[in-house]
XYZ file of C-alpha atoms in Angstrom:
139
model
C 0.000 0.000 0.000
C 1.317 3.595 -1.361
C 0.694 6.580 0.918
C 1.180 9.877 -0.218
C 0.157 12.873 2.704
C -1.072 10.394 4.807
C 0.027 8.158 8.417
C -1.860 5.154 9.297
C -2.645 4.968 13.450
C -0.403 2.074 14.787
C -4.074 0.129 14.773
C -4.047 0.633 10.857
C -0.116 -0.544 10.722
C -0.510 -3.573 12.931
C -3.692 -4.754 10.586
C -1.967 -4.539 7.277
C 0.998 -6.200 8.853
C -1.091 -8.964 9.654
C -2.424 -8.699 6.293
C 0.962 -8.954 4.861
C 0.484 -5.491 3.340
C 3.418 -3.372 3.088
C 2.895 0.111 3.510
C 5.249 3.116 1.717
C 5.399 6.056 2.744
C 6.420 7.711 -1.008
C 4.715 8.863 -4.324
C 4.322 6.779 -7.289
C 6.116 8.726 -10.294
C 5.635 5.635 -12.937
C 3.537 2.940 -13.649
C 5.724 0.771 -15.942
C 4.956 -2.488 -17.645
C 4.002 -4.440 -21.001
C 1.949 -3.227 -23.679
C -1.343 -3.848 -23.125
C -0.649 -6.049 -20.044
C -0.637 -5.675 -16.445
C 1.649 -3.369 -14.397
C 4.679 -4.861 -13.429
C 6.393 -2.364 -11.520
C 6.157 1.244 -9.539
C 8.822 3.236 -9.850
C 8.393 5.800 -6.713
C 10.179 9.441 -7.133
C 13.156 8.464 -4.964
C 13.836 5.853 -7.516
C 12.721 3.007 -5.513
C 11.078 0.001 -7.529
C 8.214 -1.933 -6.532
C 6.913 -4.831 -7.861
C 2.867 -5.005 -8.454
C 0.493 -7.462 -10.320
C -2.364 -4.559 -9.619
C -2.966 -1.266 -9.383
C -6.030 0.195 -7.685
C -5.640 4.174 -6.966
C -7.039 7.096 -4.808
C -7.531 10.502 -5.296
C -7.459 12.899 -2.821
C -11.809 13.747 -2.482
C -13.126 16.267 -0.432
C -16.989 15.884 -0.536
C -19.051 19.036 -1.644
C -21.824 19.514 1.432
C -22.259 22.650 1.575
C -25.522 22.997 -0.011
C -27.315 19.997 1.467
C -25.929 21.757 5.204
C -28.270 24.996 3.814
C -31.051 22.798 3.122
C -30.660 21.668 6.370
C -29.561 17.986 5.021
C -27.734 16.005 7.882
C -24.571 14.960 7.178
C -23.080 12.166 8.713
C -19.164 13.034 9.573
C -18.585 14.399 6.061
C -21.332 12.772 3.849
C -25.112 13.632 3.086
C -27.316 11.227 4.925
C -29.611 9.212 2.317
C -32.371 6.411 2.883
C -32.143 3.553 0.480
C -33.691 5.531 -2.623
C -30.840 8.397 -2.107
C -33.191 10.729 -0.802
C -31.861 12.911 1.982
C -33.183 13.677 4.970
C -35.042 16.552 3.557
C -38.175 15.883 1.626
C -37.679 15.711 -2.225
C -33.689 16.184 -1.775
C -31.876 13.658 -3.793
C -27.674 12.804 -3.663
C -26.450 11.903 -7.118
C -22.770 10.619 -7.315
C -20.718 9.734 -4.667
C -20.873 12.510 -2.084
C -22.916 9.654 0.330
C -19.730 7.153 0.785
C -16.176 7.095 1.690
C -16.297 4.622 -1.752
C -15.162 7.032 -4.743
C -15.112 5.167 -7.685
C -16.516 6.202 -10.548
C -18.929 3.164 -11.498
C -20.817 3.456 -8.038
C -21.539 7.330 -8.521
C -23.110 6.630 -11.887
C -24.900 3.800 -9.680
C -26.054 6.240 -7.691
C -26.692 8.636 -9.834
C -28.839 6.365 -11.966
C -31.124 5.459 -8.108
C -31.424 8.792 -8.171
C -32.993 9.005 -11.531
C -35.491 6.285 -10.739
C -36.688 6.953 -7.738
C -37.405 10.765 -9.379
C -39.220 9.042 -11.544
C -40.972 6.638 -9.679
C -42.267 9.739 -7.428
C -43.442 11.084 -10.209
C -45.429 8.981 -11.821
C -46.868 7.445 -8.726
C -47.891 11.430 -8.025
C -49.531 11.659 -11.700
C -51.538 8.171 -10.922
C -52.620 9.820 -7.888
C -53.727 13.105 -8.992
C -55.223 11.231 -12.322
C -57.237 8.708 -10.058
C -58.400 11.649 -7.717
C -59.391 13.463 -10.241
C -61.702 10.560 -12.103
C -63.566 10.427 -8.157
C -64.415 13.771 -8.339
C -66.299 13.369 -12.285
């Protein structure tokens, strides 16, 4: 495991010891390895080499919460709250992407992104049925 601005508590150490994860404190300056294949090795910027069958990478994230704060959202520690349907804790307030989960990866904001979109719709339309069904009772 590659750290960059970051210290793991001795807690975090001791578990990826006992892991067998090895933990480097540097920054990755090159991914090298076969053309079209898998990486074979990380070359760090004080010329260190690593070997590595995969790569998985982090970005440094800082969610955007303002706005659901104003709404008067709750947050918990530094994500938006949602139910199951991504609505927040305000009525008709929906969280698209990833600004719900310590989890940033691209695939599971579009996941969300795309609950978002159904459950919209799903509001929606169940909305129009009602109005549409009231308003047949009243003829």
């Amino acid at each position: 495991m590659f750290l960059r601005k970051c210290r793991l508590s001795k807690n975090e150490r001791d578990e990826a010891a006992a892991l067998g994860i090895k933990v480097v404190n540097d920054t990755i300056k090159h991914i090298a390895g076969r053309r079209g294949g898998l990486p074979k090795e990380l070359i760090c910027t004080g010329g260190r080499r690593y070997s590595a069958d995969v790569v998985f990478y982090k970005l440094g994230y800082h969610v955007q919460s303002k706005l659901a704060e104003r709404l008067g959202c709750k947050l918990d520690e530094r994500y938006v709250k949602v139910g199951s349907e991504q609505q927040m804790t305000m009525p008709s307030v929906y969280a698209a992407g990833d600004v719900d989960t310590d989890r940033h990866f691209v695939v599971l904001a579009a996941a969300a992104g795309a609950r978002v979109a159904i459950s919209i719709y799903e509001k929606l339309l169940k909305e129009a049925v009602k109005a549409k069904v009231e308003g047949h009772k009243s003829l």
